[in-house]
Short mmCIF file of C-alpha atoms in Angstrom, two decimals:
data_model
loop_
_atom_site.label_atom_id
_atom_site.label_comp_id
_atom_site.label_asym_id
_atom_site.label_seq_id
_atom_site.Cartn_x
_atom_site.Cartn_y
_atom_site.Cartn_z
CA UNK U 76 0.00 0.00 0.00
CA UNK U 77 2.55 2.13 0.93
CA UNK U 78 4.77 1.35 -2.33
CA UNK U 79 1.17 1.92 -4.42
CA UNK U 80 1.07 5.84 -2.76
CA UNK U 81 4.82 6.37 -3.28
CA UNK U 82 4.21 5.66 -7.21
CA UNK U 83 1.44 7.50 -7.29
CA UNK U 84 2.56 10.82 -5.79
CA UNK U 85 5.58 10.50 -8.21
CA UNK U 86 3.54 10.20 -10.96
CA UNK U 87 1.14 13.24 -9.87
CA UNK U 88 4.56 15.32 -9.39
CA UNK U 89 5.97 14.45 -13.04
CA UNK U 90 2.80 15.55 -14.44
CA UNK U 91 2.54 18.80 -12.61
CA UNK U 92 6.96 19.53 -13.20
CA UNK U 93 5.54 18.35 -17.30
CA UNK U 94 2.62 20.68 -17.02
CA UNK U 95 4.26 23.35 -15.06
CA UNK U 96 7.18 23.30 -17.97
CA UNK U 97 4.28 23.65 -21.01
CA UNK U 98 3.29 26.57 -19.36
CA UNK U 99 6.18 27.95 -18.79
CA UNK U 100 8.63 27.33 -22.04
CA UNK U 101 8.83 29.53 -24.99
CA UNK U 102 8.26 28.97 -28.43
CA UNK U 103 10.71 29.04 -31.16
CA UNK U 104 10.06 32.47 -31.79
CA UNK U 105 10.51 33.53 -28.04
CA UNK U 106 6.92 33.52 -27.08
CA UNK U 107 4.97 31.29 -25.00
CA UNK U 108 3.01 29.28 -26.89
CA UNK U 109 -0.63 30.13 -27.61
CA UNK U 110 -3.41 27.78 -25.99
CA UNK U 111 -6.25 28.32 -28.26
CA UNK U 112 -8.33 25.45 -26.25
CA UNK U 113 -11.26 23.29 -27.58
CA UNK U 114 -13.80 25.39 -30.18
CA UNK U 115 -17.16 26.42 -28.46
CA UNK U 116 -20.04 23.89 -28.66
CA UNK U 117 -24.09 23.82 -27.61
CA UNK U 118 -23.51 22.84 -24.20
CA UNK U 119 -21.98 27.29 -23.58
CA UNK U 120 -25.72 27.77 -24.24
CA UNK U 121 -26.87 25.15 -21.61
CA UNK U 122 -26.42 27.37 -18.70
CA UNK U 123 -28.80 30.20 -19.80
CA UNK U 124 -31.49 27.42 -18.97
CA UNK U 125 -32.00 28.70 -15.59
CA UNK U 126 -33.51 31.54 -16.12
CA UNK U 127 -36.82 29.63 -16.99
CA UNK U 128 -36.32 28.06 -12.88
CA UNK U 129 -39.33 30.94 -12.26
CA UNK U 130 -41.55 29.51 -14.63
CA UNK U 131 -40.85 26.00 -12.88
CA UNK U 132 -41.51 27.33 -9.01
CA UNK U 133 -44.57 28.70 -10.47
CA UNK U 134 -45.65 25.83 -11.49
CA UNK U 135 -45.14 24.24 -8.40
CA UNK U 136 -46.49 26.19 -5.87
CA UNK U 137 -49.35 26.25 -7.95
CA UNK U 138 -49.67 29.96 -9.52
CA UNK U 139 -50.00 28.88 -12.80
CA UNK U 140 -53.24 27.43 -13.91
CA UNK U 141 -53.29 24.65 -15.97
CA UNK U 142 -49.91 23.50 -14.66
CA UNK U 143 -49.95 20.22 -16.91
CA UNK U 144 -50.34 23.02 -19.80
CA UNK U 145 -47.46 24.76 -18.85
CA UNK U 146 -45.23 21.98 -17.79
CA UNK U 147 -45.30 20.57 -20.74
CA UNK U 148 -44.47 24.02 -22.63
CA UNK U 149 -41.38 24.34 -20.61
CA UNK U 150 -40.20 20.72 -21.47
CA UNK U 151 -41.21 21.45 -25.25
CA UNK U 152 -39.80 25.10 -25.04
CA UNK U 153 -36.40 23.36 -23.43
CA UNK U 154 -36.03 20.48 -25.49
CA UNK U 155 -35.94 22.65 -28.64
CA UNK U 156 -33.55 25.15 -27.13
CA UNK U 157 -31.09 22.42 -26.69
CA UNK U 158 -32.00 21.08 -30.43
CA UNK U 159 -31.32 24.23 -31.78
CA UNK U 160 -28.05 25.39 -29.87
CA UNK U 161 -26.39 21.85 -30.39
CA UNK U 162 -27.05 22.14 -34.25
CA UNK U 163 -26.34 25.99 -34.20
CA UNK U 164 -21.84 25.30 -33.97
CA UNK U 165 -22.39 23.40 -37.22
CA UNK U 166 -22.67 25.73 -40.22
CA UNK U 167 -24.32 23.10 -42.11
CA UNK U 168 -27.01 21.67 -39.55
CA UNK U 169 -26.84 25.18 -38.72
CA UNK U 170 -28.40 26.68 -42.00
CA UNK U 171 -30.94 23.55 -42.65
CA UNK U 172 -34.81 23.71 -42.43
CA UNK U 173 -35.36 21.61 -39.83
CA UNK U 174 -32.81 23.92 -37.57
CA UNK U 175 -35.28 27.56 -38.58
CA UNK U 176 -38.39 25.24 -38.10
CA UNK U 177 -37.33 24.68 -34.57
CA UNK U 178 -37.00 28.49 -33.88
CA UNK U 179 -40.23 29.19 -35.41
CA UNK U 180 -42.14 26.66 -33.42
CA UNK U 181 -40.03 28.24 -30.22
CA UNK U 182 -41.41 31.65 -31.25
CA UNK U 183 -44.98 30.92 -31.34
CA UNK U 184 -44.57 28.69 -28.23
CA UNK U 185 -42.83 31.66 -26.49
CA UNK U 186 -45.53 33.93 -27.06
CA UNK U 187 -48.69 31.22 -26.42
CA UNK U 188 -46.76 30.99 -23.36
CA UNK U 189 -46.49 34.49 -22.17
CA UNK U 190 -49.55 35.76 -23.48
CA UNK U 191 -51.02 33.09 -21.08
CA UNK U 192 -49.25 33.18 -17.76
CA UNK U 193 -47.01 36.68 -18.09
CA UNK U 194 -44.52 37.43 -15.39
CA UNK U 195 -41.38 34.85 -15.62
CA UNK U 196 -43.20 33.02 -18.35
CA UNK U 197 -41.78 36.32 -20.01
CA UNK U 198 -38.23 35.60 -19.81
CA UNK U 199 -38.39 32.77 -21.97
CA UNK U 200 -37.98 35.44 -24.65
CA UNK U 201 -34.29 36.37 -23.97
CA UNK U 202 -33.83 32.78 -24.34
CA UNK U 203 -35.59 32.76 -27.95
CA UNK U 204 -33.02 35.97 -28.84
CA UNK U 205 -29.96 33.83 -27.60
CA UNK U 206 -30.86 30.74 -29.45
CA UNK U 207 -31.95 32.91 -32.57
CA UNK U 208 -28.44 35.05 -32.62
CA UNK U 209 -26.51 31.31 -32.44
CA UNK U 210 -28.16 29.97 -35.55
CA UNK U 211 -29.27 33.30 -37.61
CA UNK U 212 -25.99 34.59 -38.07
CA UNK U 213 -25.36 36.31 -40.97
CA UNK U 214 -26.52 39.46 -43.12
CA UNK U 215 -29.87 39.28 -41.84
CA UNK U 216 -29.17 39.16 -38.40
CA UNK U 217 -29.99 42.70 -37.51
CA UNK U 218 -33.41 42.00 -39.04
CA UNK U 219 -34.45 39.57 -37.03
CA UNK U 220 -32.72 41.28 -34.03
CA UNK U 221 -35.01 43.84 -34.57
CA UNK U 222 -38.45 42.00 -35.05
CA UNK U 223 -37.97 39.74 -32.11
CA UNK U 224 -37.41 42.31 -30.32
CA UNK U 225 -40.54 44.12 -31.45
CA UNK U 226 -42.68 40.88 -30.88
CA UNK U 227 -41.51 40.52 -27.42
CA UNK U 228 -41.85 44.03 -26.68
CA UNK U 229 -45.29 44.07 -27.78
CA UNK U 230 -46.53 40.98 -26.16
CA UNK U 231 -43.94 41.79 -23.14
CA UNK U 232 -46.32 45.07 -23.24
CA UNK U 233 -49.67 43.73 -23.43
CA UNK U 234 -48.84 41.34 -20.02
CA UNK U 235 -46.66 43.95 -18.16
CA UNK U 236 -47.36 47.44 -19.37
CA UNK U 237 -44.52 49.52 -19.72
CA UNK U 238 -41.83 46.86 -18.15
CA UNK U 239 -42.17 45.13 -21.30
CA UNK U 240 -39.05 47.43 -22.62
CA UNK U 241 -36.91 45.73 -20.38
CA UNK U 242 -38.33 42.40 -22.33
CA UNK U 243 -38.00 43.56 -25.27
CA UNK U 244 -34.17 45.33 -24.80
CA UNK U 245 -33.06 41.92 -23.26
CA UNK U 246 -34.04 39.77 -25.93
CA UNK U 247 -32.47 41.94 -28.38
CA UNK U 248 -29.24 42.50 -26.36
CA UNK U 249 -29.28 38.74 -26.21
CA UNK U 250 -29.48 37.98 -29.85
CA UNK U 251 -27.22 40.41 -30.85
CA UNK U 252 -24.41 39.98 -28.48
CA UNK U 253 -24.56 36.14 -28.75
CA UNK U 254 -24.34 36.39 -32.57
CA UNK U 255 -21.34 38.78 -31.91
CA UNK U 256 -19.11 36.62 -29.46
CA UNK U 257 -20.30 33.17 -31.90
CA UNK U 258 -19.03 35.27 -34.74
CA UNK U 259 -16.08 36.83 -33.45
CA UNK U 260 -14.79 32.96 -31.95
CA UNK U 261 -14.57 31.92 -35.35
CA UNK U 262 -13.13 34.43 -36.97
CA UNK U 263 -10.27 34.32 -34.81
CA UNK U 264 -9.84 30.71 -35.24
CA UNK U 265 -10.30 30.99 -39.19
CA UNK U 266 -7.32 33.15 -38.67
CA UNK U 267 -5.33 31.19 -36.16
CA UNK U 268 -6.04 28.65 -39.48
CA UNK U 269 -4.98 31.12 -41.71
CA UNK U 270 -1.86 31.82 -39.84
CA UNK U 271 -0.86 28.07 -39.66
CA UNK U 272 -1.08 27.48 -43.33
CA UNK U 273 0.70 30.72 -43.91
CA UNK U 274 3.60 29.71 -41.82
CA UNK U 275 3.65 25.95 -42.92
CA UNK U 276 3.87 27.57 -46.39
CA UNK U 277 6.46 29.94 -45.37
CA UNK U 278 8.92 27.01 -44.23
CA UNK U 279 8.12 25.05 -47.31
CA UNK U 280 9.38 27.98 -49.58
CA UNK U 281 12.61 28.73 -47.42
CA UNK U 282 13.42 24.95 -47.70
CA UNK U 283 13.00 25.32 -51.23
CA UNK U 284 15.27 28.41 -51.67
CA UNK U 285 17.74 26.97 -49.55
CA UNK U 286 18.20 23.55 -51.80
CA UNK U 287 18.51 25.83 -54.40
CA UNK U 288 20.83 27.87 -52.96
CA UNK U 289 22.84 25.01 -51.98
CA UNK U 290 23.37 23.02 -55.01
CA UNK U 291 24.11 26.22 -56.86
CA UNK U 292 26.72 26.90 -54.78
CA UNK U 293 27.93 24.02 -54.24
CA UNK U 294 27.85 22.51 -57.41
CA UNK U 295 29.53 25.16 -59.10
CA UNK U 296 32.14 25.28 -56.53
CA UNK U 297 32.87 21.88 -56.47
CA UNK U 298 33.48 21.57 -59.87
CA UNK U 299 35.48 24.38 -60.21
CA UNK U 300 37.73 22.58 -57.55
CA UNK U 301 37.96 19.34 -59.54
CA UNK U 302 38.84 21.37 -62.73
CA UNK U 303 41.42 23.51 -61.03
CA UNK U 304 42.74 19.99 -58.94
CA UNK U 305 43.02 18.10 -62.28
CA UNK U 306 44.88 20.95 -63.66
CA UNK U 307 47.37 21.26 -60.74
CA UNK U 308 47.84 17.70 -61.11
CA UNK U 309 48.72 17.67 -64.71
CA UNK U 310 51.40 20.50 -64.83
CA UNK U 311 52.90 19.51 -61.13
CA UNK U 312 55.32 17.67 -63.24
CA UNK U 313 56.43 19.61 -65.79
CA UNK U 314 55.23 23.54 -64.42
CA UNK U 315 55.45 23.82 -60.80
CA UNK U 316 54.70 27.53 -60.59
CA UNK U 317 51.77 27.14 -62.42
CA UNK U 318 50.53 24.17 -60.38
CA UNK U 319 51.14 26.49 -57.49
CA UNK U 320 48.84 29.30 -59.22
CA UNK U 321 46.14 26.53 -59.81
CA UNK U 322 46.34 25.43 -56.11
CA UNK U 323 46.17 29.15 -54.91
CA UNK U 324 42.97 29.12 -56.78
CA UNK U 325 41.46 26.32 -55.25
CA UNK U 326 42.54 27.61 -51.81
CA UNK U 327 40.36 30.90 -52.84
CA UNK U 328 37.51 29.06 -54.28
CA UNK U 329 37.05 27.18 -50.64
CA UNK U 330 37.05 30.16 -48.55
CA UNK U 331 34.51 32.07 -51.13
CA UNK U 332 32.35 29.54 -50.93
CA UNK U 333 32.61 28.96 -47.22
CA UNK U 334 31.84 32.52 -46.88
CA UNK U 335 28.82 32.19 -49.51
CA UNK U 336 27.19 29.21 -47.86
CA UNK U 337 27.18 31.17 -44.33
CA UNK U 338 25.85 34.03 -46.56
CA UNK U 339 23.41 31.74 -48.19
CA UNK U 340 22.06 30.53 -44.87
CA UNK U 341 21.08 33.42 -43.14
CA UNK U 342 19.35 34.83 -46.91
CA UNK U 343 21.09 37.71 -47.21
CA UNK U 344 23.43 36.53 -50.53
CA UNK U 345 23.78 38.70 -53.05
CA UNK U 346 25.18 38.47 -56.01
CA UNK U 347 27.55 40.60 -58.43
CA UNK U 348 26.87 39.56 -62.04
CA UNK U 349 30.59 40.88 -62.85
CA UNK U 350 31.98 38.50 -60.07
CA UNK U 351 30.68 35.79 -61.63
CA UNK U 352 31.31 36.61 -65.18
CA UNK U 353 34.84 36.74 -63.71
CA UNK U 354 34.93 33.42 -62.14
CA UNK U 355 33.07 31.53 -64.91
CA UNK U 356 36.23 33.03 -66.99
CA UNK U 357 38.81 31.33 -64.63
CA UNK U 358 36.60 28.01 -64.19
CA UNK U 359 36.65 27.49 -68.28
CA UNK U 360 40.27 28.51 -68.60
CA UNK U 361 41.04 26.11 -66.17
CA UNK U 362 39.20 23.33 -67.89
CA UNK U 363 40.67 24.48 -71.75
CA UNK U 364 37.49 25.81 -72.76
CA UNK U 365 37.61 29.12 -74.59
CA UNK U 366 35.81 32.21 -72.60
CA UNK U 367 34.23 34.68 -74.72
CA UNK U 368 32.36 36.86 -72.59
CA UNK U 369 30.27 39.79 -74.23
CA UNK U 370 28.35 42.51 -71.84
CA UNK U 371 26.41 45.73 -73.19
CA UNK U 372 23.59 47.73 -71.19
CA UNK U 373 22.79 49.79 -68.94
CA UNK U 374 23.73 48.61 -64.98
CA UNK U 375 20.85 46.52 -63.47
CA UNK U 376 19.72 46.25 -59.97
CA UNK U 377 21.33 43.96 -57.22
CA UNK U 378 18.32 41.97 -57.61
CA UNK U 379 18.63 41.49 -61.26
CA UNK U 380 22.24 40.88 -61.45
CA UNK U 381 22.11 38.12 -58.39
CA UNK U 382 19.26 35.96 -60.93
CA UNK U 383 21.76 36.27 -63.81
CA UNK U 384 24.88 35.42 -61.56
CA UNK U 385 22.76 32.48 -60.84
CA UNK U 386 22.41 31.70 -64.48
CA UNK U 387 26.06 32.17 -65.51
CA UNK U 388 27.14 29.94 -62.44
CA UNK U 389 24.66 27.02 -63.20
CA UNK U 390 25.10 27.50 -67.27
CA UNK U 391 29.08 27.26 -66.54
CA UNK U 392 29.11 24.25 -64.47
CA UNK U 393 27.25 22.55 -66.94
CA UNK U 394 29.74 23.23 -69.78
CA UNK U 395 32.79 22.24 -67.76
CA UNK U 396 30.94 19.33 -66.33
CA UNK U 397 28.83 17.51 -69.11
CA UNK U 398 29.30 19.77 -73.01
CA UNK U 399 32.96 18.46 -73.50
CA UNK U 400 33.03 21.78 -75.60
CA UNK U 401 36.45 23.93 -76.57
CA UNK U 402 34.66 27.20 -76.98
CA UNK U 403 31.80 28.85 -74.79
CA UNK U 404 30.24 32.49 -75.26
CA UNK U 405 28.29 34.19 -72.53
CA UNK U 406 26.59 37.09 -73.79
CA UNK U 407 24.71 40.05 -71.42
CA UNK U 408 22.73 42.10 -73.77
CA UNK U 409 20.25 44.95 -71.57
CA UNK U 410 17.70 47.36 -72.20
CA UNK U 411 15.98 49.54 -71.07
CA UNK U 412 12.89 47.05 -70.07
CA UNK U 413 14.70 43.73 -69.93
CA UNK U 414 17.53 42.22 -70.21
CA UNK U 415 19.01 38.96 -71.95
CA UNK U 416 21.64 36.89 -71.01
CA UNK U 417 22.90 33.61 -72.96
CA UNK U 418 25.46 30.82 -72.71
CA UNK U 419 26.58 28.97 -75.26
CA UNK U 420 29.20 26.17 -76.46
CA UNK U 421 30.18 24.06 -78.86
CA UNK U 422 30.18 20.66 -77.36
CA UNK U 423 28.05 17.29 -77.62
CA UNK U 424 26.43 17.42 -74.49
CA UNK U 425 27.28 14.01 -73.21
CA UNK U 426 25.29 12.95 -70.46
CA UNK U 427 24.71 16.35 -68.85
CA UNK U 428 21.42 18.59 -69.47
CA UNK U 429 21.58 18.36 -73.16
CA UNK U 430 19.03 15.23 -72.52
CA UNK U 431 16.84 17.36 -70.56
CA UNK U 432 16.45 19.64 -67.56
CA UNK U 433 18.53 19.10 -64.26
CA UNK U 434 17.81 19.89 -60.97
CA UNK U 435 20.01 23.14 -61.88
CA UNK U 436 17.93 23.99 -64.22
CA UNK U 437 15.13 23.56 -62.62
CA UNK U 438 15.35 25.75 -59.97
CA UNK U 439 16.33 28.84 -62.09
CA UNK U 440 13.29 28.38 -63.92
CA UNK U 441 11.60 28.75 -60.98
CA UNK U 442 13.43 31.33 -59.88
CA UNK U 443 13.23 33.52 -62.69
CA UNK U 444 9.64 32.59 -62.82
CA UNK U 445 8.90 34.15 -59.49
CA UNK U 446 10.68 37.54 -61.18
CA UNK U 447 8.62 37.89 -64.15
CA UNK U 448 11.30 36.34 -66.24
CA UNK U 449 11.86 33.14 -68.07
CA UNK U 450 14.72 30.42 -68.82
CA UNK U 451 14.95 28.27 -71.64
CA UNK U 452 17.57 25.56 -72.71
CA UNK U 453 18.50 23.01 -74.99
CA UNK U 454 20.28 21.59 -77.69
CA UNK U 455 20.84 24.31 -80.65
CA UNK U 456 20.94 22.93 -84.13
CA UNK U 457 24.00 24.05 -85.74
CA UNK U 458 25.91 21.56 -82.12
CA UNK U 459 26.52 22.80 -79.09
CA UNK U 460 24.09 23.75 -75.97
CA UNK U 461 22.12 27.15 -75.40
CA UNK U 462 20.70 28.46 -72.44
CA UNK U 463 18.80 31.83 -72.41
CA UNK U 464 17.30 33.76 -69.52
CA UNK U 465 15.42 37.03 -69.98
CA UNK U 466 14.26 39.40 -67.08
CA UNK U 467 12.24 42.41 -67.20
CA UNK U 468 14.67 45.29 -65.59
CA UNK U 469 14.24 48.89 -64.78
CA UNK U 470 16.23 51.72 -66.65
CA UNK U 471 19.09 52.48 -64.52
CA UNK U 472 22.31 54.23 -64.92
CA UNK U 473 23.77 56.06 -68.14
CA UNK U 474 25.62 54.86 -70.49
CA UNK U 475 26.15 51.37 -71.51
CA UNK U 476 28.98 49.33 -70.51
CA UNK U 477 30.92 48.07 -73.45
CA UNK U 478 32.38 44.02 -73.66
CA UNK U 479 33.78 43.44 -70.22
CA UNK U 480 35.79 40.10 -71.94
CA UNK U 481 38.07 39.08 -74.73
CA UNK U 482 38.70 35.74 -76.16
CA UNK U 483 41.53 34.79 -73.75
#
């Protein structure tokens, strides 16, 4: 026994530590965590019940005449308040016939009611507003605020004289208010909804950019080490000092794209189209292709210039990696509304994109998508591999900038 309350009382004091701990820990963002609870059902409208408990003691101390009458109003009158306030927190049993047949049957019951037994009998007509402002919600809520109000003010009026006002200001408070707090509960919880999706959405695209970002980067780097690496290796033998150079290189490729993968983490990359015109110029040298790099226009945004960086970086991987070519071109032409960019070479293809899309490609379609812009690629027909991105741009600056490369 005493074992069985030992357990016990460590079980009840690792749920309150676990409960205690909910309570207290933030979320991710650095806020405690929201606790919406359990949606609102019939049974909030239960309670409200009471107020026909007059009606009742009348009827048992014998004040109303006809008590089997009247009794059996109140259990007709209760029975369809509970029908109609369970159905009224579903919008679709909520908006049905059978639901408004209830609350006309509970009108003219209200008022045979009243009109024959006044006094308490009279409150059952707040309890007609707050069933009425659960299930009438809508655009014509006000209306029938408004003319129950009227009919229990009038028959409030013919019982009561003038305190029929109070009657008739009750029931309408009660319909309207109850239609207002209903109302108001769901629409926060449409946009708690809202919210959710919104965020789940949100993750979904930064997971997306982030792949992206990643095999761009790394991609590109990595074969841009390889190239430089097999390069190294070949003239170790016969060229040392050029070895070295080619080593030096592959020492600064690392730490630029250490420092680009931090960048590309946090989302704040971005990139120089000149920078990478630069490096796809070393990466093809290294590998014996030909650069030709061509570049007229006006200057274009940061934003425009990081897509097209993109472009020349995945474009120029895929040459060195897959097109076996000897020659490639990369030509910037702007405008003053959009500007093209192009890479081409003169290879086979092989087994790279020239047999359809990569992931590479892929994602700077989508990319350029999201921009307004668009990104095509494929096999040309004279030989070789094309692929052409066009973005709408801005004017900007003032003159254009003539051919930033040479054939090297």
């Amino acid at each position: 026994m005493t074992r069985t309350r030992g357990r016990l009382r460590g079980i009840s004091c690792r749920l309150d530590a676990w409960q205690l701990a909910r309570r207290s820990a933030p979320s991710e963002a650095g806020e405690r965590p929201e606790r919406i609870g359990p949606p609102p059902t019939g049974f909030t409208l239960l309670p409200w019940l009471l107020m026909g408990l007059g009606s009742l003691a009348n009827i048992f101390q014998g004040r109303t005449s006809n008590p089997w009458i009247g009794g059996l109003g109140l259990l007709v009158f209760n029975s369809l308040y509970i029908y109609v306030a369970m159905r009224s927190f579903d919008e679709k049993r909520r908006d049905s016939p059978s639901t408004r047949a209830a609350l006309a049957v509970m009108a003219v019951l209200t008022c045979g009611l009243s009109l024959a037994y006044g006094g308490n009998w009279l409150l059952f007509f707040p309890l007609l507003g707050l069933a009425a402002g659960a299930a009438l919600r809508g655009r014509w809520l006000g209306r029938w605020g408004w003319s129950l109000a009227a009919l229990a003010g009038a028959v409030a009026g013919f019982k009561d004289g003038w305190n029929g006002l109070n009657i008739a200001y009750g029931t309408f408070l009660s319909t309207m208010v109850t239609a207002a707090i209903l109302g108001l509960s769901d629409a926060v919880r449409q946009l708690r909804a809202a919210r959710e999706e919104l965020a789940t959405r949100a993750v979904a695209e930064e997971r997306l950019r982030f792949s992206r970002d990643l095999h761009d980067l790394l991609g590109h780097t990595l074969s841009v080490i390889v190239v430089k690496s097999e390069a190294a290796r070949r003239l170790a033998p016969r060229d040392l000092d050029a070895a070295l150079i080619q080593i030096t290189d592959i020492e600064s490729v690392g730490r630029q794209a250490l420092t680009e993968v931090r960048e590309a983490v946090t989302g704040y990359r971005e990139g120089s189209l000149d920078t990478e015109l630069d490096r796809a110029r070393s990466a093809l040298t290294a590998a014996d292709v030909e650069p030709v790099v061509h570049r007229s226009g006006p200057p274009l945004p940061p934003q425009t210039e990081a897509l097209l960086g993109w472009v020349v970086r995945e474009a120029v991987t895929n040459v060195v990696r897959h097109s076996g070519a000897s020659r490639c071109e990369i030509a910037v032409t702007g405008g003053t509304e959009q500007v093209r960019l192009t890479v081409t070479d003169n290879g086979t293809g092989g087994d790279g994109p020239a047999q359809g899309p990569g992931t590479g490609l892929t994602g700077l379609t989508e990319r350029l998508a999201s921009a307004g812009g668009s990104l095509s690629a494929g096999a040309e027909a004279r030989g070789g591999f094309a692929v052409t991105a066009e973005l709408p741009v801005a004017a900007q600056g003032p003159a254009p900038v003539g051919v930033v490369g040479a054939p090297a």
